[in-house]
Amino acid sequence: MGNQSEKLQGEIREADPDERLRVRQLKTRPLMVEFQRWLSGHAPTVLPKSPLGEAFGYALSNWVALNTFVEHGILEADNKHQRTRNEASGPVEK
C-alpha cells in the first residue's frame, strides 16, 4: 500500500496542482482509506507502549494531518524532494 502511494506520488510530482488533486482523489484516497481500516483493525492486537503500538497510535491520532495532501494538490505528499534540495545547497550555518 505504501509503495503504491509512493509510486503514484512520484508519477504526479511534476503535474499541476489541479491534476495532482484529481489523481489523489481518484487513486490515493482509496489507498488511505484501506490503510486506515488496516491500522484500526490491527491496533488492538499490539501492545500500546511497544514501538509498533506507538506508531499505530501516532498514525491514527494524526490521521487528519497525515491526509492533508490528499485534499490539496499544491502540497507535496512527503518532504523527500525538499530535503534533497536542502542537502544539495549545503549545510545550514547556525
PDB file of C-alpha atoms in Angstrom, residues 12-93:
ATOM      1  CA  ILE A  12       2.385  13.125 -10.421  1.00  0.00           C
ATOM      2  CA  ARG A  13       5.106  15.150  -8.670  1.00  0.00           C
ATOM      3  CA  GLU A  14       5.604  17.438 -11.679  1.00  0.00           C
ATOM      4  CA  ALA A  15       1.879  17.707 -12.510  1.00  0.00           C
ATOM      5  CA  ASP A  16      -0.031  20.927 -11.890  1.00  0.00           C
ATOM      6  CA  PRO A  17      -1.966  21.155  -8.582  1.00  0.00           C
ATOM      7  CA  ASP A  18      -5.369  20.506 -10.194  1.00  0.00           C
ATOM      8  CA  GLU A  19      -4.132  17.296 -11.818  1.00  0.00           C
ATOM      9  CA  ARG A  20      -2.445  16.173  -8.586  1.00  0.00           C
ATOM     10  CA  LEU A  21      -5.687  16.738  -6.697  1.00  0.00           C
ATOM     11  CA  ARG A  22      -7.718  14.831  -9.289  1.00  0.00           C
ATOM     12  CA  VAL A  23      -5.371  11.831  -9.202  1.00  0.00           C
ATOM     13  CA  ARG A  24      -5.132  11.868  -5.410  1.00  0.00           C
ATOM     14  CA  GLN A  25      -8.910  11.946  -5.025  1.00  0.00           C
ATOM     15  CA  LEU A  26      -9.297   9.113  -7.520  1.00  0.00           C
ATOM     16  CA  LYS A  27      -6.373   6.859  -6.573  1.00  0.00           C
ATOM     17  CA  THR A  28      -4.682   7.908  -3.324  1.00  0.00           C
ATOM     18  CA  ARG A  29      -7.805   8.423  -1.208  1.00  0.00           C
ATOM     19  CA  PRO A  30      -8.922   4.765  -1.579  1.00  0.00           C
ATOM     20  CA  LEU A  31      -5.429   3.595  -0.584  1.00  0.00           C
ATOM     21  CA  MET A  32      -5.510   5.798   2.512  1.00  0.00           C
ATOM     22  CA  VAL A  33      -8.994   4.577   3.471  1.00  0.00           C
ATOM     23  CA  GLU A  34      -7.786   0.984   3.143  1.00  0.00           C
ATOM     24  CA  PHE A  35      -4.688   1.767   5.218  1.00  0.00           C
ATOM     25  CA  GLN A  36      -6.774   3.406   7.965  1.00  0.00           C
ATOM     26  CA  ARG A  37      -9.034   0.336   8.121  1.00  0.00           C
ATOM     27  CA  TRP A  38      -5.980  -1.894   8.348  1.00  0.00           C
ATOM     28  CA  LEU A  39      -4.429   0.234  11.117  1.00  0.00           C
ATOM     29  CA  SER A  40      -7.687   0.383  13.060  1.00  0.00           C
ATOM     30  CA  GLY A  41      -8.164  -3.365  12.751  1.00  0.00           C
ATOM     31  CA  HIS A  42      -4.643  -4.247  13.848  1.00  0.00           C
ATOM     32  CA  ALA A  43      -4.051  -1.575  16.507  1.00  0.00           C
ATOM     33  CA  PRO A  44      -5.898  -3.548  19.218  1.00  0.00           C
ATOM     34  CA  THR A  45      -3.651  -6.559  18.596  1.00  0.00           C
ATOM     35  CA  VAL A  46      -0.384  -4.835  19.554  1.00  0.00           C
ATOM     36  CA  LEU A  47       0.802  -3.553  22.915  1.00  0.00           C
ATOM     37  CA  PRO A  48       0.122   0.214  23.035  1.00  0.00           C
ATOM     38  CA  LYS A  49       3.523   1.024  24.604  1.00  0.00           C
ATOM     39  CA  SER A  50       5.511  -1.081  22.126  1.00  0.00           C
ATOM     40  CA  PRO A  51       7.228   0.758  19.265  1.00  0.00           C
ATOM     41  CA  LEU A  52       4.675  -0.665  16.827  1.00  0.00           C
ATOM     42  CA  GLY A  53       1.777   0.229  19.119  1.00  0.00           C
ATOM     43  CA  GLU A  54       3.083   3.778  19.463  1.00  0.00           C
ATOM     44  CA  ALA A  55       3.443   4.051  15.670  1.00  0.00           C
ATOM     45  CA  PHE A  56      -0.132   2.852  15.174  1.00  0.00           C
ATOM     46  CA  GLY A  57      -1.372   5.281  17.824  1.00  0.00           C
ATOM     47  CA  TYR A  58       0.528   8.174  16.271  1.00  0.00           C
ATOM     48  CA  ALA A  59      -0.807   7.456  12.793  1.00  0.00           C
ATOM     49  CA  LEU A  60      -4.397   7.097  13.961  1.00  0.00           C
ATOM     50  CA  SER A  61      -4.376  10.133  16.261  1.00  0.00           C
ATOM     51  CA  ASN A  62      -2.852  12.294  13.499  1.00  0.00           C
ATOM     52  CA  TRP A  63      -4.922  10.859  10.666  1.00  0.00           C
ATOM     53  CA  VAL A  64      -6.411  14.181   9.511  1.00  0.00           C
ATOM     54  CA  ALA A  65      -2.984  15.823   9.297  1.00  0.00           C
ATOM     55  CA  LEU A  66      -1.487  12.784   7.568  1.00  0.00           C
ATOM     56  CA  ASN A  67      -4.162  13.024   4.872  1.00  0.00           C
ATOM     57  CA  THR A  68      -3.998  16.755   4.203  1.00  0.00           C
ATOM     58  CA  PHE A  69      -2.024  16.209   0.995  1.00  0.00           C
ATOM     59  CA  VAL A  70      -4.956  14.201  -0.442  1.00  0.00           C
ATOM     60  CA  GLU A  71      -7.200  17.278  -0.177  1.00  0.00           C
ATOM     61  CA  HIS A  72      -4.729  19.813  -1.573  1.00  0.00           C
ATOM     62  CA  GLY A  73      -2.977  19.350  -4.902  1.00  0.00           C
ATOM     63  CA  ILE A  74      -0.439  22.063  -4.141  1.00  0.00           C
ATOM     64  CA  LEU A  75       1.077  20.105  -1.237  1.00  0.00           C
ATOM     65  CA  GLU A  76       3.830  17.525  -1.581  1.00  0.00           C
ATOM     66  CA  ALA A  77       2.971  14.078  -0.225  1.00  0.00           C
ATOM     67  CA  ASP A  78       6.298  13.989   1.618  1.00  0.00           C
ATOM     68  CA  ASN A  79       9.309  16.193   2.228  1.00  0.00           C
ATOM     69  CA  LYS A  80      11.838  13.969   0.427  1.00  0.00           C
ATOM     70  CA  HIS A  81      12.085  16.345  -2.528  1.00  0.00           C
ATOM     71  CA  GLN A  82      12.607  19.354  -0.238  1.00  0.00           C
ATOM     72  CA  ARG A  83      15.201  17.543   1.899  1.00  0.00           C
ATOM     73  CA  THR A  84      17.168  16.600  -1.204  1.00  0.00           C
ATOM     74  CA  ARG A  85      17.136  20.214  -2.379  1.00  0.00           C
ATOM     75  CA  ASN A  86      18.259  21.441   1.045  1.00  0.00           C
ATOM     76  CA  GLU A  87      21.071  18.886   1.223  1.00  0.00           C
ATOM     77  CA  ALA A  88      22.255  19.859  -2.253  1.00  0.00           C
ATOM     78  CA  SER A  89      22.534  23.503  -1.217  1.00  0.00           C
ATOM     79  CA  GLY A  90      24.950  22.631   1.581  1.00  0.00           C
ATOM     80  CA  PRO A  91      24.914  22.795   5.368  1.00  0.00           C
ATOM     81  CA  VAL A  92      22.920  25.443   7.163  1.00  0.00           C
ATOM     82  CA  GLU A  93      25.015  27.774   9.300  1.00  0.00           C
TER      83      GLU A  93
END
